[in-house]
Tab-separated table of C-alpha atoms in Angstrom:
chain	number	residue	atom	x	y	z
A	1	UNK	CA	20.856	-8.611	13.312
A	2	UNK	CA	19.497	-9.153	9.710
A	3	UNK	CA	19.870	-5.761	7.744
A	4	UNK	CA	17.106	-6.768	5.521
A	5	UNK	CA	13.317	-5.877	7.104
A	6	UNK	CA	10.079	-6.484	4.955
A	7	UNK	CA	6.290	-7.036	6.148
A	8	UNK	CA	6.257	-3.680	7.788
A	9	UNK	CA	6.845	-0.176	7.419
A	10	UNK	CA	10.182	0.076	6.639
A	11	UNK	CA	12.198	2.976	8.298
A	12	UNK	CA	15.643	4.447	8.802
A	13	UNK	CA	18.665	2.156	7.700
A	14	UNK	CA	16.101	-0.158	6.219
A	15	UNK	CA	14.471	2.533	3.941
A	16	UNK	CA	16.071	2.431	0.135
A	17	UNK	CA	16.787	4.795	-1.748
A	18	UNK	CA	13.535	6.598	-3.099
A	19	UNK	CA	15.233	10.166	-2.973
A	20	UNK	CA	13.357	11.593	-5.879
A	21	UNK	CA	10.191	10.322	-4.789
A	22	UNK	CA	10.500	11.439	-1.109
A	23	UNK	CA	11.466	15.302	-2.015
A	24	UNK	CA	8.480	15.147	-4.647
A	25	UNK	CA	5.757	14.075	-1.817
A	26	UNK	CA	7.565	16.469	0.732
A	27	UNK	CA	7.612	19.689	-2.175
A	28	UNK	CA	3.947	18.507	-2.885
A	29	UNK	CA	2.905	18.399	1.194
A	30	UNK	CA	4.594	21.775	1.505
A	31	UNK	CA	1.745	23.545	-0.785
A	32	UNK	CA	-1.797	23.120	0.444
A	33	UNK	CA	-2.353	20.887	-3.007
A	34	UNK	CA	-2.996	16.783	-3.042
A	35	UNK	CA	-1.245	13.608	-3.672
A	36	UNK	CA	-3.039	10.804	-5.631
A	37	UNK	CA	-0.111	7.710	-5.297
A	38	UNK	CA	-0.548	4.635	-7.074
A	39	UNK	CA	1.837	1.856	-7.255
A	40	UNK	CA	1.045	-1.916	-7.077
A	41	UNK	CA	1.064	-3.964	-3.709
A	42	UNK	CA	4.056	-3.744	-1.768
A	43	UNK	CA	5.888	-1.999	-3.588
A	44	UNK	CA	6.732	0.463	-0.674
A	45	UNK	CA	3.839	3.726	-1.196
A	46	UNK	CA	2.966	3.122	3.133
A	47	UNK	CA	6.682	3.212	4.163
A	48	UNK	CA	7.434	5.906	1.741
A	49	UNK	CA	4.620	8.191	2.861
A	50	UNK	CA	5.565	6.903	6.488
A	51	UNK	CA	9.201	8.518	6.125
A	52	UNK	CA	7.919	11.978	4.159
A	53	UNK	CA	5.496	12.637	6.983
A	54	UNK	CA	8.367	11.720	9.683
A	55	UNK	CA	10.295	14.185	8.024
A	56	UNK	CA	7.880	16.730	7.503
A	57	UNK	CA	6.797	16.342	11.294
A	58	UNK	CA	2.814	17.498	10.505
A	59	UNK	CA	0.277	15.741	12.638
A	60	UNK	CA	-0.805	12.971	10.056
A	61	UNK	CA	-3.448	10.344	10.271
A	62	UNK	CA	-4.458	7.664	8.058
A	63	UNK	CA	-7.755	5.426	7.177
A	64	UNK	CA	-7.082	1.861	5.667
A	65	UNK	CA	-10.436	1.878	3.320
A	66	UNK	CA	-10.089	-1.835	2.786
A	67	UNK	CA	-11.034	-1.623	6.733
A	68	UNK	CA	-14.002	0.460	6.531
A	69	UNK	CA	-17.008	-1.136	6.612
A	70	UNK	CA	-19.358	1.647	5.850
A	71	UNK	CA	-20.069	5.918	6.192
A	72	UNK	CA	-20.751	5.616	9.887
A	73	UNK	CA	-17.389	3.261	10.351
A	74	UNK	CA	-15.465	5.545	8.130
A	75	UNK	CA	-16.665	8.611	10.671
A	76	UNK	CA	-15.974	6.635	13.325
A	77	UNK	CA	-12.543	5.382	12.225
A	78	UNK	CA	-11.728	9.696	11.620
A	79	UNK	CA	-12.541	10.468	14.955
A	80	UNK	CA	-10.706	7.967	16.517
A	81	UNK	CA	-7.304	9.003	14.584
A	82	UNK	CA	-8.163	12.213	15.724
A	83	UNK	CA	-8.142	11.628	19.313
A	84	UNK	CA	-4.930	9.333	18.808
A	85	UNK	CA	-3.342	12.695	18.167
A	86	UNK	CA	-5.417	15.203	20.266
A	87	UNK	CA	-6.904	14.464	23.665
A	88	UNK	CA	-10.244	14.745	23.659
A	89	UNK	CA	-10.696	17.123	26.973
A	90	UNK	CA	-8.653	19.731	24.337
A	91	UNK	CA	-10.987	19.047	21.636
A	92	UNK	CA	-14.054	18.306	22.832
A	93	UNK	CA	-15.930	21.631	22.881
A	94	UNK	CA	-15.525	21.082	19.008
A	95	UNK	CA	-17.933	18.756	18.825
A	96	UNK	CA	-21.143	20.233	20.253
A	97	UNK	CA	-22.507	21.308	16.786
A	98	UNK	CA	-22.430	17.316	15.757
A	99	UNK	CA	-26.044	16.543	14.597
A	100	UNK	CA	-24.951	12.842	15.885
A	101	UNK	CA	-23.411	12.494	18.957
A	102	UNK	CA	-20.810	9.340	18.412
A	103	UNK	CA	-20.443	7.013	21.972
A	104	UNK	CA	-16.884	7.217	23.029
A	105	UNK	CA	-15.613	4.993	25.686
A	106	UNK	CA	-11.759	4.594	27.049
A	107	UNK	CA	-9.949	1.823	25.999
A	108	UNK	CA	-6.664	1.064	28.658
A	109	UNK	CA	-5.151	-1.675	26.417
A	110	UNK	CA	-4.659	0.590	23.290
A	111	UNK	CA	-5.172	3.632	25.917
A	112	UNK	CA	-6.861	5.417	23.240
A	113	UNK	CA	-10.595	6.170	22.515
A	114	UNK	CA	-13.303	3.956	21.192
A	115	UNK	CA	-15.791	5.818	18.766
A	116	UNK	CA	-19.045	4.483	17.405
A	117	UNK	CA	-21.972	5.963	15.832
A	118	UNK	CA	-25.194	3.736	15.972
A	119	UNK	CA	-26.313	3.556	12.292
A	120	UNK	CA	-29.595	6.183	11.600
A	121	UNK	CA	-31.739	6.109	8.766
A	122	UNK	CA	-30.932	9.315	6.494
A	123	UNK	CA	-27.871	10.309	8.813
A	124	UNK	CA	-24.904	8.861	7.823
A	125	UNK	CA	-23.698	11.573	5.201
A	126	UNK	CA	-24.228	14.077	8.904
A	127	UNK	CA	-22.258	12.050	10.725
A	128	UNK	CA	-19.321	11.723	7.962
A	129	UNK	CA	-19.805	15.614	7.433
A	130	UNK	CA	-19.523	16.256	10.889
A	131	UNK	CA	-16.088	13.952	11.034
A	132	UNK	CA	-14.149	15.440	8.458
A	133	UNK	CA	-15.334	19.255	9.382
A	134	UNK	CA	-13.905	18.377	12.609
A	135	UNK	CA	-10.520	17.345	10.782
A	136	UNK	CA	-10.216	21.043	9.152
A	137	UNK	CA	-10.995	22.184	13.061
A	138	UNK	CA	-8.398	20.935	14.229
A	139	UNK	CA	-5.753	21.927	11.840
A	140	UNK	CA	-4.007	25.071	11.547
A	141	UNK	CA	-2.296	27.285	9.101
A	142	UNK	CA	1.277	26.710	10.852
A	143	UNK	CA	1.016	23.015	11.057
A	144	UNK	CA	-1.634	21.777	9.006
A	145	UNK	CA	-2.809	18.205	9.205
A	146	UNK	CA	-2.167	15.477	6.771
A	147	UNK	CA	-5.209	12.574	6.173
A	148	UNK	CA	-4.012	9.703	4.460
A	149	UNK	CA	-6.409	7.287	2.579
A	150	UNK	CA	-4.854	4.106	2.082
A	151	UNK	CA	-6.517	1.571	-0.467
A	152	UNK	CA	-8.720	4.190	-1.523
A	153	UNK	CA	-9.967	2.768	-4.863
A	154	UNK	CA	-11.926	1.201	-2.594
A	155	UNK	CA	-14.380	3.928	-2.186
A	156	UNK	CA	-16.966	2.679	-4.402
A	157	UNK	CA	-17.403	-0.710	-3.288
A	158	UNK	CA	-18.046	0.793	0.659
A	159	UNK	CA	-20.849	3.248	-0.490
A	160	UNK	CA	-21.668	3.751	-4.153
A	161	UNK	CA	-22.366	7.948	-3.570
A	162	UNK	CA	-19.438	7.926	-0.760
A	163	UNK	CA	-16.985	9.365	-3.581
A	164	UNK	CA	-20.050	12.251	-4.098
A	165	UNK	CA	-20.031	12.866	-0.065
A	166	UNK	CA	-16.536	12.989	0.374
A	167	UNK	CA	-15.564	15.032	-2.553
A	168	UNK	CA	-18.193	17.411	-1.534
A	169	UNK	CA	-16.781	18.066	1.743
A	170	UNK	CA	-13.167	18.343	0.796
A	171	UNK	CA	-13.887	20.875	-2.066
A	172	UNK	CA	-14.867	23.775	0.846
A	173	UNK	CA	-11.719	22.424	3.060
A	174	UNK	CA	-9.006	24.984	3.956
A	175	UNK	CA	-5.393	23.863	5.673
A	176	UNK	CA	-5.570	19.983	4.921
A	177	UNK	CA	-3.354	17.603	2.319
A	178	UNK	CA	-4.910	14.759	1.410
A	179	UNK	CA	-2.898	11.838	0.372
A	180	UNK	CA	-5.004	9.150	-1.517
A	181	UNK	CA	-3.449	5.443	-2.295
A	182	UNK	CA	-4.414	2.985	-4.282
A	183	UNK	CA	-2.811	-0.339	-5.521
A	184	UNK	CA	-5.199	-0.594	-8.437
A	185	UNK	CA	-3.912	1.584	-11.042
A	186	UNK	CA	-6.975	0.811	-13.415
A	187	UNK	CA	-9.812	1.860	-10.552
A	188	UNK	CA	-7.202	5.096	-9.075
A	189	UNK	CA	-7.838	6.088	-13.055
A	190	UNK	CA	-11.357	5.467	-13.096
A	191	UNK	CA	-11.708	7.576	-9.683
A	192	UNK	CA	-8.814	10.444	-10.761
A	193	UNK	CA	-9.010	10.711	-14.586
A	194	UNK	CA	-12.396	9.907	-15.356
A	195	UNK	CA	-14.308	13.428	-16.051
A	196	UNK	CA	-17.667	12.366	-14.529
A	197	UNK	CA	-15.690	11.512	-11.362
A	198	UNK	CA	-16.184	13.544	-8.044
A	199	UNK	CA	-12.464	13.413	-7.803
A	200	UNK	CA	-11.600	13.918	-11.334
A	201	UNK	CA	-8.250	15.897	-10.931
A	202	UNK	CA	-8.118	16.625	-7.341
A	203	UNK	CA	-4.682	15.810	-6.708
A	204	UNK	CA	-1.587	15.970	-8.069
A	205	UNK	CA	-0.868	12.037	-9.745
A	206	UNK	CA	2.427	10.235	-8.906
A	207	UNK	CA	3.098	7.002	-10.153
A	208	UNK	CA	5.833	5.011	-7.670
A	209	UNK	CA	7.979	2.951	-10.081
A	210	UNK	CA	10.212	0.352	-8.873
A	211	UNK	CA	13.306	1.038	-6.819
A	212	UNK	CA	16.712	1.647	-10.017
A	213	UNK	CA	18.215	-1.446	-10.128
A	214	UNK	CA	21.633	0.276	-9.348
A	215	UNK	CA	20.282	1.788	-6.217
A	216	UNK	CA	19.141	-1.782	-5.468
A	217	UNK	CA	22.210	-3.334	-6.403
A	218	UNK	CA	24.247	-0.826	-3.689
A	219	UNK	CA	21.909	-1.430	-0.985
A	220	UNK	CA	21.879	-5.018	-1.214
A	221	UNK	CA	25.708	-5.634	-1.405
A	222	UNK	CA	26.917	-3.565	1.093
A	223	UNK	CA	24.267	-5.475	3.644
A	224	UNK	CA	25.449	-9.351	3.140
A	225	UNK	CA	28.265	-10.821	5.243
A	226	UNK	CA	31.452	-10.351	4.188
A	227	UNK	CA	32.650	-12.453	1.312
A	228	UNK	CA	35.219	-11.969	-1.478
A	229	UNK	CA	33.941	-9.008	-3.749
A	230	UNK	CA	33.249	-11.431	-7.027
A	231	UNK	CA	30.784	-13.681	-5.432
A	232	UNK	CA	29.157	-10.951	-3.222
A	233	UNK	CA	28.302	-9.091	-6.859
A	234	UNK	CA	27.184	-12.701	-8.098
A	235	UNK	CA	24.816	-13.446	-5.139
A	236	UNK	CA	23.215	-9.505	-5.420
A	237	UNK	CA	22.691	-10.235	-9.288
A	238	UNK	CA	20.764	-13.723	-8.704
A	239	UNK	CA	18.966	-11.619	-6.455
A	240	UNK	CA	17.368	-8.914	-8.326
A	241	UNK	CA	16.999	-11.131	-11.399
A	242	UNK	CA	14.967	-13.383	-9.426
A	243	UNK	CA	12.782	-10.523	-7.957
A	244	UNK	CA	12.877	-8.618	-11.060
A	245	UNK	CA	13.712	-6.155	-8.353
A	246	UNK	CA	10.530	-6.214	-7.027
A	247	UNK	CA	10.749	-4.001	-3.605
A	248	UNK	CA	9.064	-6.247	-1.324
A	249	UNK	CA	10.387	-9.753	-2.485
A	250	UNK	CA	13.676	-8.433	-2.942
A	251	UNK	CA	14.059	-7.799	0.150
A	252	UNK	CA	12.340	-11.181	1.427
A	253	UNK	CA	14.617	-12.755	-0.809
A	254	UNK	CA	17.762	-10.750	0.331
A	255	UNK	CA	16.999	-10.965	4.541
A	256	UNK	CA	16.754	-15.556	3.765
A	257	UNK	CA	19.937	-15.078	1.901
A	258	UNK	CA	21.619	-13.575	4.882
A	259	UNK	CA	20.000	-16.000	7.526
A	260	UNK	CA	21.334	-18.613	4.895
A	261	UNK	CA	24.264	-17.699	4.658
A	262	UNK	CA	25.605	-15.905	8.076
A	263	UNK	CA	23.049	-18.229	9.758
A	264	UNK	CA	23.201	-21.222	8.389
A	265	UNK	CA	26.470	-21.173	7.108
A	266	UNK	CA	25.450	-21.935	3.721
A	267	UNK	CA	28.451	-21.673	1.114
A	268	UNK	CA	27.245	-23.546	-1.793
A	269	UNK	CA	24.493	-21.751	-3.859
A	270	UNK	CA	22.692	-19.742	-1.135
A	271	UNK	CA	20.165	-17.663	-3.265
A	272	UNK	CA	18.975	-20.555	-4.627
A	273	UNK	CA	19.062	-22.226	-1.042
A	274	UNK	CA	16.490	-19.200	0.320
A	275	UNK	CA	14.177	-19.544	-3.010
A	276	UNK	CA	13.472	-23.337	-1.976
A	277	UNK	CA	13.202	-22.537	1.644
A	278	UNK	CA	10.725	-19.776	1.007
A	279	UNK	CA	8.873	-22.286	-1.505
A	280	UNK	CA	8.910	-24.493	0.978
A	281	UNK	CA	7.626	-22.532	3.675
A	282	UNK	CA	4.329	-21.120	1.815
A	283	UNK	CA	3.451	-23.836	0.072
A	284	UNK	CA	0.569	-24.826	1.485
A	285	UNK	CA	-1.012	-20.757	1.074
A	286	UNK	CA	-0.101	-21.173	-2.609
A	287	UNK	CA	-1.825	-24.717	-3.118
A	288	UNK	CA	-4.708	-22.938	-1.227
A	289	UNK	CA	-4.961	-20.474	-3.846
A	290	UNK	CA	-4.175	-22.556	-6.801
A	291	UNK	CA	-7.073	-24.700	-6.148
A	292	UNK	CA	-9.193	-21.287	-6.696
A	293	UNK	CA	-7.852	-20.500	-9.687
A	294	UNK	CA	-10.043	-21.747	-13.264
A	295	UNK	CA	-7.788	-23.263	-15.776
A	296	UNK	CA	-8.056	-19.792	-17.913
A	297	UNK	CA	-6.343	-18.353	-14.517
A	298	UNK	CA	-3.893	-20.790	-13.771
A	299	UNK	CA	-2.782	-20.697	-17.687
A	300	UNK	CA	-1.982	-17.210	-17.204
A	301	UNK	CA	0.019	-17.464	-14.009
A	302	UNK	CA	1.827	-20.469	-15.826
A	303	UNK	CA	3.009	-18.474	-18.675
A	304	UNK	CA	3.487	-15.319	-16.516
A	305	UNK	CA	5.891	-17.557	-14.190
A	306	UNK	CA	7.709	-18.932	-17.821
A	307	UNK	CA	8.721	-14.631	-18.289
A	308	UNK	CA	6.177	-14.933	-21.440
A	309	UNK	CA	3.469	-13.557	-22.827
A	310	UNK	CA	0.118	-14.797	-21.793
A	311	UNK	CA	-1.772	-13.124	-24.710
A	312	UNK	CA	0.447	-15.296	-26.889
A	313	UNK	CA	-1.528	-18.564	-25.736
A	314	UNK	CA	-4.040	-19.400	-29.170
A	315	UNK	CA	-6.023	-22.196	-27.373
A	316	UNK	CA	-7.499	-19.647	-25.262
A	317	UNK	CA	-9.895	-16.187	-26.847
A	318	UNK	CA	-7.965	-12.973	-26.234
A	319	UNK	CA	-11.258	-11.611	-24.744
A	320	UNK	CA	-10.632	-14.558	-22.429
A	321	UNK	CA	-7.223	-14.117	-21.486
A	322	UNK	CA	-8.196	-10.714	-21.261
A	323	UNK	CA	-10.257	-10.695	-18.604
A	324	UNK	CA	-8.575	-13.338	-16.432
A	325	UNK	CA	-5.445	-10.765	-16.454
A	326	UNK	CA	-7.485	-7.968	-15.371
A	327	UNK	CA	-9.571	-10.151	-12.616
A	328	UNK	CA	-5.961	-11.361	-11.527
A	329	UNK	CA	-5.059	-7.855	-11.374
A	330	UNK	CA	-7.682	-7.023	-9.610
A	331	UNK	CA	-7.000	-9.426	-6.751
A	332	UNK	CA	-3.544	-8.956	-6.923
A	333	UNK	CA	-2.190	-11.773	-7.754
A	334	UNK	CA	-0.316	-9.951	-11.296
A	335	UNK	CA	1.049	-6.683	-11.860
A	336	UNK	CA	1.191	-4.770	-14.665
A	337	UNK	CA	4.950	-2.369	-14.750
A	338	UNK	CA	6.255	-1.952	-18.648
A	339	UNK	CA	4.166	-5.367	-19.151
A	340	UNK	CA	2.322	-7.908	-16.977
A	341	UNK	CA	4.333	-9.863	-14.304
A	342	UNK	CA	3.755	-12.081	-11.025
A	343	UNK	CA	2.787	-10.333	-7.588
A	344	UNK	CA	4.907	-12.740	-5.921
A	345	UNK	CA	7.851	-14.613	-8.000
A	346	UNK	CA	8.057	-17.088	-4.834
A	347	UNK	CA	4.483	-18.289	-6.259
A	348	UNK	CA	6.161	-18.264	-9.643
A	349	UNK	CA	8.560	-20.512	-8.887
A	350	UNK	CA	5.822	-23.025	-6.931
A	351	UNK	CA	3.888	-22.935	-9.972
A	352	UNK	CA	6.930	-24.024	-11.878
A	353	UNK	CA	7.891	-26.864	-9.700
A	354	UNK	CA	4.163	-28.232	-9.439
């Protein structure tokens, strides 16, 4: 079995290091304060979370906001993670005080409960009330429940006064952590740090760095096949400095060089074996989003993909460049650690070959 596992929540033996990190968020979780954690795309905040709360063994549920569609789908997305956890029978005498009564119907294949509230003019802030009042119900001081919101810079663009609603709700709760993530550093700021905020300082801030490269370096050598110890160091080396040990391409990269080499008994050169395959294998997604690029956007990615500095380019207005690195940002396709790299250095290296 490959020892390597990425595209998921990552768990157990897969889970790296993150030590630090994990006894922060579990110190943090213990108290009845909140976590704001912001990190770029896949660079492990869901299966990091995922393992504190396994450890912790709270009751936990979490709302992807890049899911929500609205205030009524956001209350009806709560009270469906509530009944994942809590049969409704136990719980339903809790709701009789709701000023909107949701429709809730059975569902065998995921053997949970549907929830739905039929959008009302004026009642959508009751309805969201009425959801997250019902979270503090069902808490308790000797095992208090956990809400994760994942993606929540999102906020704004699903309601412009949701921020207001929430915020206004969770400022009376008692017994309840919130955990809020967010892969946009820039809009986590403007939701966390900005003064005229609703959620100016309401939770502790943690910033999830990339993985130490030595940490990295151990957990990746001691996984490949056995081979002599000189070329097993070589192969974890080509590794990381082709991620720029990146957590999620890292180990991408690391789970084609096994299949390459235990696999596919490749002998010759396997790292740069797995690049080409993986090249190879998404190439048609990255023309796809090359041909939506503008030629202010692809120049960026170009010199990104070179290791250089994009701001360097003189044919182009800073202001210009500027704002094609923030809208790639934005969409995800750069990140921005102790300066401004590629997402994914698979893409890198298309862009390159092209």
């Amino acid at each position: 079995m490959n020892p390597f596992k990425f595209g998921t929540i990552v768990e157990d033996e897969y889970f790296t290091d993150r030590v630090n990190e994990l006894e922060q968020i579990k110190q943090m979780l213990d108290s009845e304060n909140h976590l704001v954690l912001i990190s770029p795309r896949r660079f492990g905040k869901s299966s990091l979370v995922a393992k504190a709360l396994q450890q912790i063994g709270r009751p936990s549920i979490t709302i992807d906001f890049m899911k929500v569609l609205n205030v009524e789908d956001l209350a009806s997305q709560i009270l469906r993670q509530v009944f994942r956890i809590h049969k409704f029978e136990k719980i339903k005498h809790l709701m009789k005080f709701f000023r909107v009564v949701p429709t809730l119907s059975y569902n065998p294949m995921t053997e949970g409960m549907d929830v739905s509230f039929v959008p009302s003019v004026g009642k959508s802030s009751a309805m969201l009330e009425d959801s997250l009042d019902l979270l503090e119900k069902v808490s308790s001081v000797k095992n208090r429940l956990i809400v994760v919101f994942d993606e929540f810079q999102e906020v704004n663009s699903i309601d412009k006064t949701l921020a207001r609603q929430l915020r206004a709700i969770m400022q009376r709760q008692k017994g309840l952590n919130y955990i809020f993530m967010g892969s946009q550093e820039s809009m986590m700021e403007e939701i966390f740090e900005k003064k005229k905020s609703p959620f100016f300082h309401f939770g502790e801030r943690m910033n999830l760095k990339k993985i130490p490269y030595g940490d990295f370096y151990a957990y990746i050598e001691s996984r490949l096949p056995d081979m002599p110890a000189p070329q097993k160091a070589s192969i974890t080396e080509e590794i990381l400095k082709f991620t720029d040990v990146h957590p999620y391409y890292t180990q991408q990269l690391s789970a084609a060089v096994y299949n390459a080499i235990e696999y596919g008994k490749i002998k010759e050169n396997p790292v740069a074996y797995a690049i080409k395959k993986q090249v190879e294998e998404h190439s048609l997604d990255y023309e796809r989003l090359w041909a939506n690029m503008n030629r202010t956007d692809r120049k960026v990615m170009i010199a990104l993909a070179n290791r250089s500095n994009p701001m360097a380019d003189r044919s182009v207005a800073s202001s210009t460049l500027f704002s094609s690195i923030k809208r790639l940002l934005k969409q995800g396709y750069v990140i921005k650690t102790t300066g401004y790299g590629l997402e994914d250095p698979f893409f890198g290296e298309w862009i390159l070959g092209e």
